[in-house]
Amino acid sequence: MMQFVPGRRRQVSLRGASVKEASRDELLGQVAQERLTRSLAKQAAASALFIQRVWRGRTVAREAARQARAEWDREFLIQEDPDRPPISAEAISNRMLRPLFMILRHSSCFIFPSQEAFEDAIRLATCFQLLLQSINNADQRFNYCSLALGFRDKMSKWVHQAHQVFRLACATIAKDGCGWREAEHASRGKSSASLEVANLPGLAMRIMVALTDTSTWKCFCESGQEARKKKADQVVLSLAEWLANGNGGLFLAVRAYLLANYPVPGIKDEQIRPHGRKDKFIVTASIITVMLRPLLLLSVASVEDRDQNSEGSSERVQFKASAARAAAQLSAHILTIPFLSQRLPSSLLPALKHPSALFPCIRALGVQSCLSNGCIM
């Protein structure tokens, strides 16, 4: 039994009964940690919403591209019919090119090997074939190049589509020698589709040659079309200026093509290519022709304008500057290929050694003492 001593105060332990107040630094650190936690949570929520938005956009774009592929195939990927009426120029612009640009934008057309890439390559080859048929049509209603003249909105639309065609053609040239060979082996035994894919670089070259040469536009070859043909020449000069600025990747594509298809003799063995020897030579000759065309066209245009106007004009200055840019592109991307004169066939070297092509390149490099000897080639 407990006994209480009178006059003695009870001793009670108060340890843990009250919490010690936090200091100012601890309180500020706790507030900062809570603020950081809330900020990270907001960032995570925003990132999740952004990922979902991008994923939904890509999904919708792929679904739209799938539907566009099906509609495009139903209209243009059909068996060749000799009685099939020609396609009008407006239909080529609105129903063939516009959907195709959207399809190939969200596609792996130049990533091999894959079934989707092979199918898109067939669509691109079909597009090039139909464009060539349209350019060779003398009726302006069915000639796609007739849209290059007319109202300003139609002209700007045609120029924009020509730029897109050039980009696709240059990408095709850059992949020649690697991607198309894989696609051909992967598609062997599938009707004539493998042949179309193998011929795609040649078709790309023919398209670029046709779009940069008004003499191939049959709609302006008839008598009485001289004035329209002169206007078409100005449109071609604008395309040449665009290529000279390096926008379409022409010179980079030609460099990649030459490095892939023409190894240095004695250093690297010849690889098996999808083209036959004759076809390969023709494609290479066309590639060199298209590569030199912007430089030659702009150089001639600047000289002709100087002869017509001795005082000079802004157009002549613009053409001269564009020709200098084309020479700089040619010098930087083509003439710097190691052992270029040994890689190319001897019959193609005179085109590069011609003074009209070589002298502007030497001037662009700032070399004046090499004009009299062959120090470049």
mmCIF file with all atom_site columns, N, CA and C in Angstrom, residues 110 163-180 200-201 204-205 208 242-243 245-262 283-284 286-292 329-330 332-337 340 343-344:
data_model
loop_
_atom_site.group_PDB
_atom_site.id
_atom_site.type_symbol
_atom_site.label_atom_id
_atom_site.label_alt_id
_atom_site.label_comp_id
_atom_site.label_asym_id
_atom_site.label_entity_id
_atom_site.label_seq_id
_atom_site.pdbx_PDB_ins_code
_atom_site.Cartn_x
_atom_site.Cartn_y
_atom_site.Cartn_z
_atom_site.occupancy
_atom_site.B_iso_or_equiv
_atom_site.pdbx_formal_charge
_atom_site.auth_seq_id
_atom_site.auth_comp_id
_atom_site.auth_asym_id
_atom_site.auth_atom_id
_atom_site.pdbx_PDB_model_num
ATOM 1   N N  . PHE A 1 110 ? 11.320 5.344  -97.146  1.00 0.00 ? 110 PHE A N  1
ATOM 2   C CA . PHE A 1 110 ? 12.725 5.159  -97.472  1.00 0.00 ? 110 PHE A CA 1
ATOM 3   C C  . PHE A 1 110 ? 13.473 4.416  -96.375  1.00 0.00 ? 110 PHE A C  1
ATOM 4   N N  . HIS A 1 163 ? 8.355  21.419 -105.919 1.00 0.00 ? 163 HIS A N  1
ATOM 5   C CA . HIS A 1 163 ? 9.383  21.311 -104.875 1.00 0.00 ? 163 HIS A CA 1
ATOM 6   C C  . HIS A 1 163 ? 9.260  19.997 -104.124 1.00 0.00 ? 163 HIS A C  1
ATOM 7   N N  . GLN A 1 164 ? 8.037  19.598 -103.797 1.00 0.00 ? 164 GLN A N  1
ATOM 8   C CA . GLN A 1 164 ? 7.843  18.340 -103.083 1.00 0.00 ? 164 GLN A CA 1
ATOM 9   C C  . GLN A 1 164 ? 8.249  17.150 -103.946 1.00 0.00 ? 164 GLN A C  1
ATOM 10  N N  . VAL A 1 165 ? 7.952  17.211 -105.231 1.00 0.00 ? 165 VAL A N  1
ATOM 11  C CA . VAL A 1 165 ? 8.365  16.132 -106.136 1.00 0.00 ? 165 VAL A CA 1
ATOM 12  C C  . VAL A 1 165 ? 9.885  16.051 -106.200 1.00 0.00 ? 165 VAL A C  1
ATOM 13  N N  . PHE A 1 166 ? 10.553 17.196 -106.233 1.00 0.00 ? 166 PHE A N  1
ATOM 14  C CA . PHE A 1 166 ? 12.015 17.214 -106.244 1.00 0.00 ? 166 PHE A CA 1
ATOM 15  C C  . PHE A 1 166 ? 12.576 16.595 -104.967 1.00 0.00 ? 166 PHE A C  1
ATOM 16  N N  . ARG A 1 167 ? 11.958 16.903 -103.835 1.00 0.00 ? 167 ARG A N  1
ATOM 17  C CA . ARG A 1 167 ? 12.434 16.332 -102.571 1.00 0.00 ? 167 ARG A CA 1
ATOM 18  C C  . ARG A 1 167 ? 12.317 14.809 -102.579 1.00 0.00 ? 167 ARG A C  1
ATOM 19  N N  . LEU A 1 168 ? 11.189 14.304 -103.054 1.00 0.00 ? 168 LEU A N  1
ATOM 20  C CA . LEU A 1 168 ? 11.006 12.857 -103.119 1.00 0.00 ? 168 LEU A CA 1
ATOM 21  C C  . LEU A 1 168 ? 11.988 12.224 -104.097 1.00 0.00 ? 168 LEU A C  1
ATOM 22  N N  . ALA A 1 169 ? 12.203 12.875 -105.238 1.00 0.00 ? 169 ALA A N  1
ATOM 23  C CA . ALA A 1 169 ? 13.140 12.339 -106.218 1.00 0.00 ? 169 ALA A CA 1
ATOM 24  C C  . ALA A 1 169 ? 14.564 12.322 -105.663 1.00 0.00 ? 169 ALA A C  1
ATOM 25  N N  . CYS A 1 170 ? 14.959 13.384 -104.957 1.00 0.00 ? 170 CYS A N  1
ATOM 26  C CA . CYS A 1 170 ? 16.307 13.420 -104.379 1.00 0.00 ? 170 CYS A CA 1
ATOM 27  C C  . CYS A 1 170 ? 16.470 12.358 -103.290 1.00 0.00 ? 170 CYS A C  1
ATOM 28  N N  . ALA A 1 171 ? 15.439 12.156 -102.484 1.00 0.00 ? 171 ALA A N  1
ATOM 29  C CA . ALA A 1 171 ? 15.515 11.102 -101.473 1.00 0.00 ? 171 ALA A CA 1
ATOM 30  C C  . ALA A 1 171 ? 15.619 9.731  -102.130 1.00 0.00 ? 171 ALA A C  1
ATOM 31  N N  . THR A 1 172 ? 14.946 9.548  -103.257 1.00 0.00 ? 172 THR A N  1
ATOM 32  C CA . THR A 1 172 ? 15.055 8.288  -103.996 1.00 0.00 ? 172 THR A CA 1
ATOM 33  C C  . THR A 1 172 ? 16.466 8.075  -104.515 1.00 0.00 ? 172 THR A C  1
ATOM 34  N N  . ILE A 1 173 ? 17.082 9.128  -105.038 1.00 0.00 ? 173 ILE A N  1
ATOM 35  C CA . ILE A 1 173 ? 18.450 9.022  -105.553 1.00 0.00 ? 173 ILE A CA 1
ATOM 36  C C  . ILE A 1 173 ? 19.426 8.704  -104.425 1.00 0.00 ? 173 ILE A C  1
ATOM 37  N N  . ALA A 1 174 ? 19.231 9.351  -103.282 1.00 0.00 ? 174 ALA A N  1
ATOM 38  C CA . ALA A 1 174 ? 20.145 9.128  -102.159 1.00 0.00 ? 174 ALA A CA 1
ATOM 39  C C  . ALA A 1 174 ? 20.079 7.698  -101.653 1.00 0.00 ? 174 ALA A C  1
ATOM 40  N N  . LYS A 1 175 ? 18.908 7.050  -101.757 1.00 0.00 ? 175 LYS A N  1
ATOM 41  C CA . LYS A 1 175 ? 18.758 5.684  -101.279 1.00 0.00 ? 175 LYS A CA 1
ATOM 42  C C  . LYS A 1 175 ? 19.130 4.650  -102.333 1.00 0.00 ? 175 LYS A C  1
ATOM 43  N N  . ASP A 1 176 ? 19.397 5.064  -103.552 1.00 0.00 ? 176 ASP A N  1
ATOM 44  C CA . ASP A 1 176 ? 19.725 4.103  -104.597 1.00 0.00 ? 176 ASP A CA 1
ATOM 45  C C  . ASP A 1 176 ? 21.053 3.432  -104.267 1.00 0.00 ? 176 ASP A C  1
ATOM 46  N N  . GLY A 1 177 ? 21.081 2.124  -104.482 1.00 0.00 ? 177 GLY A N  1
ATOM 47  C CA . GLY A 1 177 ? 22.276 1.361  -104.183 1.00 0.00 ? 177 GLY A CA 1
ATOM 48  C C  . GLY A 1 177 ? 22.209 0.626  -102.868 1.00 0.00 ? 177 GLY A C  1
ATOM 49  N N  . CYS A 1 178 ? 21.237 0.990  -101.992 1.00 0.00 ? 178 CYS A N  1
ATOM 50  C CA . CYS A 1 178 ? 21.118 0.270  -100.720 1.00 0.00 ? 178 CYS A CA 1
ATOM 51  C C  . CYS A 1 178 ? 19.663 -0.101 -100.460 1.00 0.00 ? 178 CYS A C  1
ATOM 52  N N  . GLY A 1 179 ? 18.801 0.912  -100.291 1.00 0.00 ? 179 GLY A N  1
ATOM 53  C CA . GLY A 1 179 ? 17.414 0.621  -99.940  1.00 0.00 ? 179 GLY A CA 1
ATOM 54  C C  . GLY A 1 179 ? 16.647 -0.076 -101.035 1.00 0.00 ? 179 GLY A C  1
ATOM 55  N N  . TRP A 1 180 ? 16.788 0.398  -102.291 1.00 0.00 ? 180 TRP A N  1
ATOM 56  C CA . TRP A 1 180 ? 16.010 -0.202 -103.365 1.00 0.00 ? 180 TRP A CA 1
ATOM 57  C C  . TRP A 1 180 ? 16.481 -1.624 -103.656 1.00 0.00 ? 180 TRP A C  1
ATOM 58  N N  . LEU A 1 200 ? 12.668 2.750  -109.810 1.00 0.00 ? 200 LEU A N  1
ATOM 59  C CA . LEU A 1 200 ? 12.277 4.014  -109.187 1.00 0.00 ? 200 LEU A CA 1
ATOM 60  C C  . LEU A 1 200 ? 13.349 5.097  -109.314 1.00 0.00 ? 200 LEU A C  1
ATOM 61  N N  . PRO A 1 201 ? 14.638 4.818  -109.094 1.00 0.00 ? 201 PRO A N  1
ATOM 62  C CA . PRO A 1 201 ? 15.634 5.884  -109.287 1.00 0.00 ? 201 PRO A CA 1
ATOM 63  C C  . PRO A 1 201 ? 15.655 6.425  -110.712 1.00 0.00 ? 201 PRO A C  1
ATOM 64  N N  . ALA A 1 204 ? 12.720 8.689  -111.074 1.00 0.00 ? 204 ALA A N  1
ATOM 65  C CA . ALA A 1 204 ? 12.970 9.956  -110.381 1.00 0.00 ? 204 ALA A CA 1
ATOM 66  C C  . ALA A 1 204 ? 13.836 10.888 -111.226 1.00 0.00 ? 204 ALA A C  1
ATOM 67  N N  . MET A 1 205 ? 14.827 10.315 -111.891 1.00 0.00 ? 205 MET A N  1
ATOM 68  C CA . MET A 1 205 ? 15.691 11.133 -112.738 1.00 0.00 ? 205 MET A CA 1
ATOM 69  C C  . MET A 1 205 ? 14.923 11.684 -113.937 1.00 0.00 ? 205 MET A C  1
ATOM 70  N N  . MET A 1 208 ? 12.840 14.666 -112.828 1.00 0.00 ? 208 MET A N  1
ATOM 71  C CA . MET A 1 208 ? 13.609 15.884 -112.599 1.00 0.00 ? 208 MET A CA 1
ATOM 72  C C  . MET A 1 208 ? 14.085 16.495 -113.914 1.00 0.00 ? 208 MET A C  1
ATOM 73  N N  . TRP A 1 242 ? 15.867 27.423 -106.792 1.00 0.00 ? 242 TRP A N  1
ATOM 74  C CA . TRP A 1 242 ? 15.517 26.676 -105.584 1.00 0.00 ? 242 TRP A CA 1
ATOM 75  C C  . TRP A 1 242 ? 16.463 25.498 -105.384 1.00 0.00 ? 242 TRP A C  1
ATOM 76  N N  . LEU A 1 243 ? 16.786 24.778 -106.455 1.00 0.00 ? 243 LEU A N  1
ATOM 77  C CA . LEU A 1 243 ? 17.726 23.672 -106.350 1.00 0.00 ? 243 LEU A CA 1
ATOM 78  C C  . LEU A 1 243 ? 19.138 24.166 -106.052 1.00 0.00 ? 243 LEU A C  1
ATOM 79  N N  . ASN A 1 245 ? 20.018 26.611 -104.261 1.00 0.00 ? 245 ASN A N  1
ATOM 80  C CA . ASN A 1 245 ? 20.148 26.970 -102.850 1.00 0.00 ? 245 ASN A CA 1
ATOM 81  C C  . ASN A 1 245 ? 20.282 25.760 -101.944 1.00 0.00 ? 245 ASN A C  1
ATOM 82  N N  . GLY A 1 246 ? 20.191 24.548 -102.504 1.00 0.00 ? 246 GLY A N  1
ATOM 83  C CA . GLY A 1 246 ? 20.321 23.337 -101.697 1.00 0.00 ? 246 GLY A CA 1
ATOM 84  C C  . GLY A 1 246 ? 19.078 22.954 -100.938 1.00 0.00 ? 246 GLY A C  1
ATOM 85  N N  . ASN A 1 247 ? 17.917 23.511 -101.310 1.00 0.00 ? 247 ASN A N  1
ATOM 86  C CA . ASN A 1 247 ? 16.696 23.225 -100.555 1.00 0.00 ? 247 ASN A CA 1
ATOM 87  C C  . ASN A 1 247 ? 16.225 21.783 -100.743 1.00 0.00 ? 247 ASN A C  1
ATOM 88  N N  . GLY A 1 248 ? 16.351 21.262 -101.944 1.00 0.00 ? 248 GLY A N  1
ATOM 89  C CA . GLY A 1 248 ? 15.865 19.912 -102.193 1.00 0.00 ? 248 GLY A CA 1
ATOM 90  C C  . GLY A 1 248 ? 16.853 18.817 -101.851 1.00 0.00 ? 248 GLY A C  1
ATOM 91  N N  . GLY A 1 249 ? 18.080 19.184 -101.492 1.00 0.00 ? 249 GLY A N  1
ATOM 92  C CA . GLY A 1 249 ? 19.082 18.165 -101.181 1.00 0.00 ? 249 GLY A CA 1
ATOM 93  C C  . GLY A 1 249 ? 19.625 17.455 -102.398 1.00 0.00 ? 249 GLY A C  1
ATOM 94  N N  . LEU A 1 250 ? 19.638 18.145 -103.564 1.00 0.00 ? 250 LEU A N  1
ATOM 95  C CA . LEU A 1 250 ? 20.074 17.501 -104.804 1.00 0.00 ? 250 LEU A CA 1
ATOM 96  C C  . LEU A 1 250 ? 21.544 17.098 -104.742 1.00 0.00 ? 250 LEU A C  1
ATOM 97  N N  . PHE A 1 251 ? 22.411 18.004 -104.344 1.00 0.00 ? 251 PHE A N  1
ATOM 98  C CA . PHE A 1 251 ? 23.848 17.724 -104.381 1.00 0.00 ? 251 PHE A CA 1
ATOM 99  C C  . PHE A 1 251 ? 24.245 16.697 -103.319 1.00 0.00 ? 251 PHE A C  1
ATOM 100 N N  . LEU A 1 252 ? 23.602 16.734 -102.170 1.00 0.00 ? 252 LEU A N  1
ATOM 101 C CA . LEU A 1 252 ? 23.856 15.708 -101.160 1.00 0.00 ? 252 LEU A CA 1
ATOM 102 C C  . LEU A 1 252 ? 23.383 14.341 -101.639 1.00 0.00 ? 252 LEU A C  1
ATOM 103 N N  . ALA A 1 253 ? 22.247 14.307 -102.350 1.00 0.00 ? 253 ALA A N  1
ATOM 104 C CA . ALA A 1 253 ? 21.743 13.042 -102.870 1.00 0.00 ? 253 ALA A CA 1
ATOM 105 C C  . ALA A 1 253 ? 22.675 12.477 -103.934 1.00 0.00 ? 253 ALA A C  1
ATOM 106 N N  . VAL A 1 254 ? 23.183 13.331 -104.814 1.00 0.00 ? 254 VAL A N  1
ATOM 107 C CA . VAL A 1 254 ? 24.110 12.867 -105.848 1.00 0.00 ? 254 VAL A CA 1
ATOM 108 C C  . VAL A 1 254 ? 25.393 12.355 -105.209 1.00 0.00 ? 254 VAL A C  1
ATOM 109 N N  . ARG A 1 255 ? 25.874 13.026 -104.183 1.00 0.00 ? 255 ARG A N  1
ATOM 110 C CA . ARG A 1 255 ? 27.072 12.557 -103.485 1.00 0.00 ? 255 ARG A CA 1
ATOM 111 C C  . ARG A 1 255 ? 26.847 11.169 -102.891 1.00 0.00 ? 255 ARG A C  1
ATOM 112 N N  . ALA A 1 256 ? 25.707 10.992 -102.207 1.00 0.00 ? 256 ALA A N  1
ATOM 113 C CA . ALA A 1 256 ? 25.413 9.680  -101.628 1.00 0.00 ? 256 ALA A CA 1
ATOM 114 C C  . ALA A 1 256 ? 25.287 8.609  -102.709 1.00 0.00 ? 256 ALA A C  1
ATOM 115 N N  . TYR A 1 257 ? 24.686 8.961  -103.842 1.00 0.00 ? 257 TYR A N  1
ATOM 116 C CA . TYR A 1 257 ? 24.537 8.003  -104.940 1.00 0.00 ? 257 TYR A CA 1
ATOM 117 C C  . TYR A 1 257 ? 25.904 7.582  -105.489 1.00 0.00 ? 257 TYR A C  1
ATOM 118 N N  . LEU A 1 258 ? 26.778 8.546  -105.725 1.00 0.00 ? 258 LEU A N  1
ATOM 119 C CA . LEU A 1 258 ? 28.088 8.214  -106.299 1.00 0.00 ? 258 LEU A CA 1
ATOM 120 C C  . LEU A 1 258 ? 28.925 7.401  -105.326 1.00 0.00 ? 258 LEU A C  1
ATOM 121 N N  . LEU A 1 259 ? 28.882 7.724  -104.051 1.00 0.00 ? 259 LEU A N  1
ATOM 122 C CA . LEU A 1 259 ? 29.659 6.969  -103.080 1.00 0.00 ? 259 LEU A CA 1
ATOM 123 C C  . LEU A 1 259 ? 29.146 5.538  -102.927 1.00 0.00 ? 259 LEU A C  1
ATOM 124 N N  . ALA A 1 260 ? 27.822 5.349  -103.059 1.00 0.00 ? 260 ALA A N  1
ATOM 125 C CA . ALA A 1 260 ? 27.251 4.017  -102.876 1.00 0.00 ? 260 ALA A CA 1
ATOM 126 C C  . ALA A 1 260 ? 27.396 3.149  -104.116 1.00 0.00 ? 260 ALA A C  1
ATOM 127 N N  . ASN A 1 261 ? 27.353 3.739  -105.300 1.00 0.00 ? 261 ASN A N  1
ATOM 128 C CA . ASN A 1 261 ? 27.333 2.957  -106.530 1.00 0.00 ? 261 ASN A CA 1
ATOM 129 C C  . ASN A 1 261 ? 28.676 2.864  -107.229 1.00 0.00 ? 261 ASN A C  1
ATOM 130 N N  . TYR A 1 262 ? 29.616 3.740  -106.903 1.00 0.00 ? 262 TYR A N  1
ATOM 131 C CA . TYR A 1 262 ? 30.902 3.746  -107.600 1.00 0.00 ? 262 TYR A CA 1
ATOM 132 C C  . TYR A 1 262 ? 32.046 3.748  -106.578 1.00 0.00 ? 262 TYR A C  1
ATOM 133 N N  . VAL A 1 283 ? 21.219 5.998  -115.812 1.00 0.00 ? 283 VAL A N  1
ATOM 134 C CA . VAL A 1 283 ? 20.758 6.714  -114.624 1.00 0.00 ? 283 VAL A CA 1
ATOM 135 C C  . VAL A 1 283 ? 21.830 7.670  -114.122 1.00 0.00 ? 283 VAL A C  1
ATOM 136 N N  . THR A 1 284 ? 23.076 7.227  -114.124 1.00 0.00 ? 284 THR A N  1
ATOM 137 C CA . THR A 1 284 ? 24.164 8.079  -113.659 1.00 0.00 ? 284 THR A CA 1
ATOM 138 C C  . THR A 1 284 ? 24.340 9.295  -114.573 1.00 0.00 ? 284 THR A C  1
ATOM 139 N N  . SER A 1 286 ? 22.032 10.696 -116.336 1.00 0.00 ? 286 SER A N  1
ATOM 140 C CA . SER A 1 286 ? 20.907 11.600 -116.070 1.00 0.00 ? 286 SER A CA 1
ATOM 141 C C  . SER A 1 286 ? 21.104 12.355 -114.765 1.00 0.00 ? 286 SER A C  1
ATOM 142 N N  . ILE A 1 287 ? 21.664 11.688 -113.765 1.00 0.00 ? 287 ILE A N  1
ATOM 143 C CA . ILE A 1 287 ? 21.902 12.341 -112.480 1.00 0.00 ? 287 ILE A CA 1
ATOM 144 C C  . ILE A 1 287 ? 22.902 13.484 -112.640 1.00 0.00 ? 287 ILE A C  1
ATOM 145 N N  . ILE A 1 288 ? 23.969 13.249 -113.380 1.00 0.00 ? 288 ILE A N  1
ATOM 146 C CA . ILE A 1 288 ? 24.960 14.305 -113.596 1.00 0.00 ? 288 ILE A CA 1
ATOM 147 C C  . ILE A 1 288 ? 24.349 15.447 -114.401 1.00 0.00 ? 288 ILE A C  1
ATOM 148 N N  . THR A 1 289 ? 23.483 15.114 -115.365 1.00 0.00 ? 289 THR A N  1
ATOM 149 C CA . THR A 1 289 ? 22.815 16.160 -116.146 1.00 0.00 ? 289 THR A CA 1
ATOM 150 C C  . THR A 1 289 ? 21.950 17.048 -115.261 1.00 0.00 ? 289 THR A C  1
ATOM 151 N N  . VAL A 1 290 ? 21.159 16.425 -114.391 1.00 0.00 ? 290 VAL A N  1
ATOM 152 C CA . VAL A 1 290 ? 20.296 17.204 -113.498 1.00 0.00 ? 290 VAL A CA 1
ATOM 153 C C  . VAL A 1 290 ? 21.128 17.991 -112.489 1.00 0.00 ? 290 VAL A C  1
ATOM 154 N N  . MET A 1 291 ? 22.230 17.412 -112.051 1.00 0.00 ? 291 MET A N  1
ATOM 155 C CA . MET A 1 291 ? 23.080 18.103 -111.083 1.00 0.00 ? 291 MET A CA 1
ATOM 156 C C  . MET A 1 291 ? 23.688 19.373 -111.682 1.00 0.00 ? 291 MET A C  1
ATOM 157 N N  . LEU A 1 292 ? 24.082 19.316 -112.960 1.00 0.00 ? 292 LEU A N  1
ATOM 158 C CA . LEU A 1 292 ? 24.699 20.474 -113.600 1.00 0.00 ? 292 LEU A CA 1
ATOM 159 C C  . LEU A 1 292 ? 23.680 21.468 -114.149 1.00 0.00 ? 292 LEU A C  1
ATOM 160 N N  . GLN A 1 329 ? 27.757 24.754 -104.097 1.00 0.00 ? 329 GLN A N  1
ATOM 161 C CA . GLN A 1 329 ? 27.207 23.461 -103.709 1.00 0.00 ? 329 GLN A CA 1
ATOM 162 C C  . GLN A 1 329 ? 27.897 22.323 -104.460 1.00 0.00 ? 329 GLN A C  1
ATOM 163 N N  . LEU A 1 330 ? 28.109 22.514 -105.747 1.00 0.00 ? 330 LEU A N  1
ATOM 164 C CA . LEU A 1 330 ? 28.776 21.488 -106.551 1.00 0.00 ? 330 LEU A CA 1
ATOM 165 C C  . LEU A 1 330 ? 30.210 21.269 -106.085 1.00 0.00 ? 330 LEU A C  1
ATOM 166 N N  . ALA A 1 332 ? 31.449 21.899 -103.034 1.00 0.00 ? 332 ALA A N  1
ATOM 167 C CA . ALA A 1 332 ? 31.525 21.385 -101.670 1.00 0.00 ? 332 ALA A CA 1
ATOM 168 C C  . ALA A 1 332 ? 31.109 19.929 -101.562 1.00 0.00 ? 332 ALA A C  1
ATOM 169 N N  . HIS A 1 333 ? 30.133 19.500 -102.373 1.00 0.00 ? 333 HIS A N  1
ATOM 170 C CA . HIS A 1 333 ? 29.569 18.161 -102.195 1.00 0.00 ? 333 HIS A CA 1
ATOM 171 C C  . HIS A 1 333 ? 29.999 17.158 -103.260 1.00 0.00 ? 333 HIS A C  1
ATOM 172 N N  . ILE A 1 334 ? 30.380 17.608 -104.439 1.00 0.00 ? 334 ILE A N  1
ATOM 173 C CA . ILE A 1 334 ? 30.698 16.661 -105.520 1.00 0.00 ? 334 ILE A CA 1
ATOM 174 C C  . ILE A 1 334 ? 32.198 16.621 -105.798 1.00 0.00 ? 334 ILE A C  1
ATOM 175 N N  . LEU A 1 335 ? 32.812 17.782 -105.990 1.00 0.00 ? 335 LEU A N  1
ATOM 176 C CA . LEU A 1 335 ? 34.237 17.798 -106.317 1.00 0.00 ? 335 LEU A CA 1
ATOM 177 C C  . LEU A 1 335 ? 35.112 17.377 -105.150 1.00 0.00 ? 335 LEU A C  1
ATOM 178 N N  . THR A 1 336 ? 34.557 17.307 -103.963 1.00 0.00 ? 336 THR A N  1
ATOM 179 C CA . THR A 1 336 ? 35.327 16.846 -102.806 1.00 0.00 ? 336 THR A CA 1
ATOM 180 C C  . THR A 1 336 ? 35.213 15.348 -102.574 1.00 0.00 ? 336 THR A C  1
ATOM 181 N N  . ILE A 1 337 ? 34.520 14.623 -103.450 1.00 0.00 ? 337 ILE A N  1
ATOM 182 C CA . ILE A 1 337 ? 34.446 13.166 -103.321 1.00 0.00 ? 337 ILE A CA 1
ATOM 183 C C  . ILE A 1 337 ? 35.837 12.583 -103.583 1.00 0.00 ? 337 ILE A C  1
ATOM 184 N N  . LEU A 1 340 ? 37.277 11.040 -107.316 1.00 0.00 ? 340 LEU A N  1
ATOM 185 C CA . LEU A 1 340 ? 36.083 11.177 -108.154 1.00 0.00 ? 340 LEU A CA 1
ATOM 186 C C  . LEU A 1 340 ? 36.356 10.769 -109.591 1.00 0.00 ? 340 LEU A C  1
ATOM 187 N N  . ARG A 1 343 ? 36.350 7.022  -109.841 1.00 0.00 ? 343 ARG A N  1
ATOM 188 C CA . ARG A 1 343 ? 35.073 6.360  -109.576 1.00 0.00 ? 343 ARG A CA 1
ATOM 189 C C  . ARG A 1 343 ? 34.164 6.362  -110.807 1.00 0.00 ? 343 ARG A C  1
ATOM 190 N N  . LEU A 1 344 ? 34.049 7.533  -111.458 1.00 0.00 ? 344 LEU A N  1
ATOM 191 C CA . LEU A 1 344 ? 33.088 7.673  -112.542 1.00 0.00 ? 344 LEU A CA 1
ATOM 192 C C  . LEU A 1 344 ? 33.591 7.019  -113.818 1.00 0.00 ? 344 LEU A C  1
#
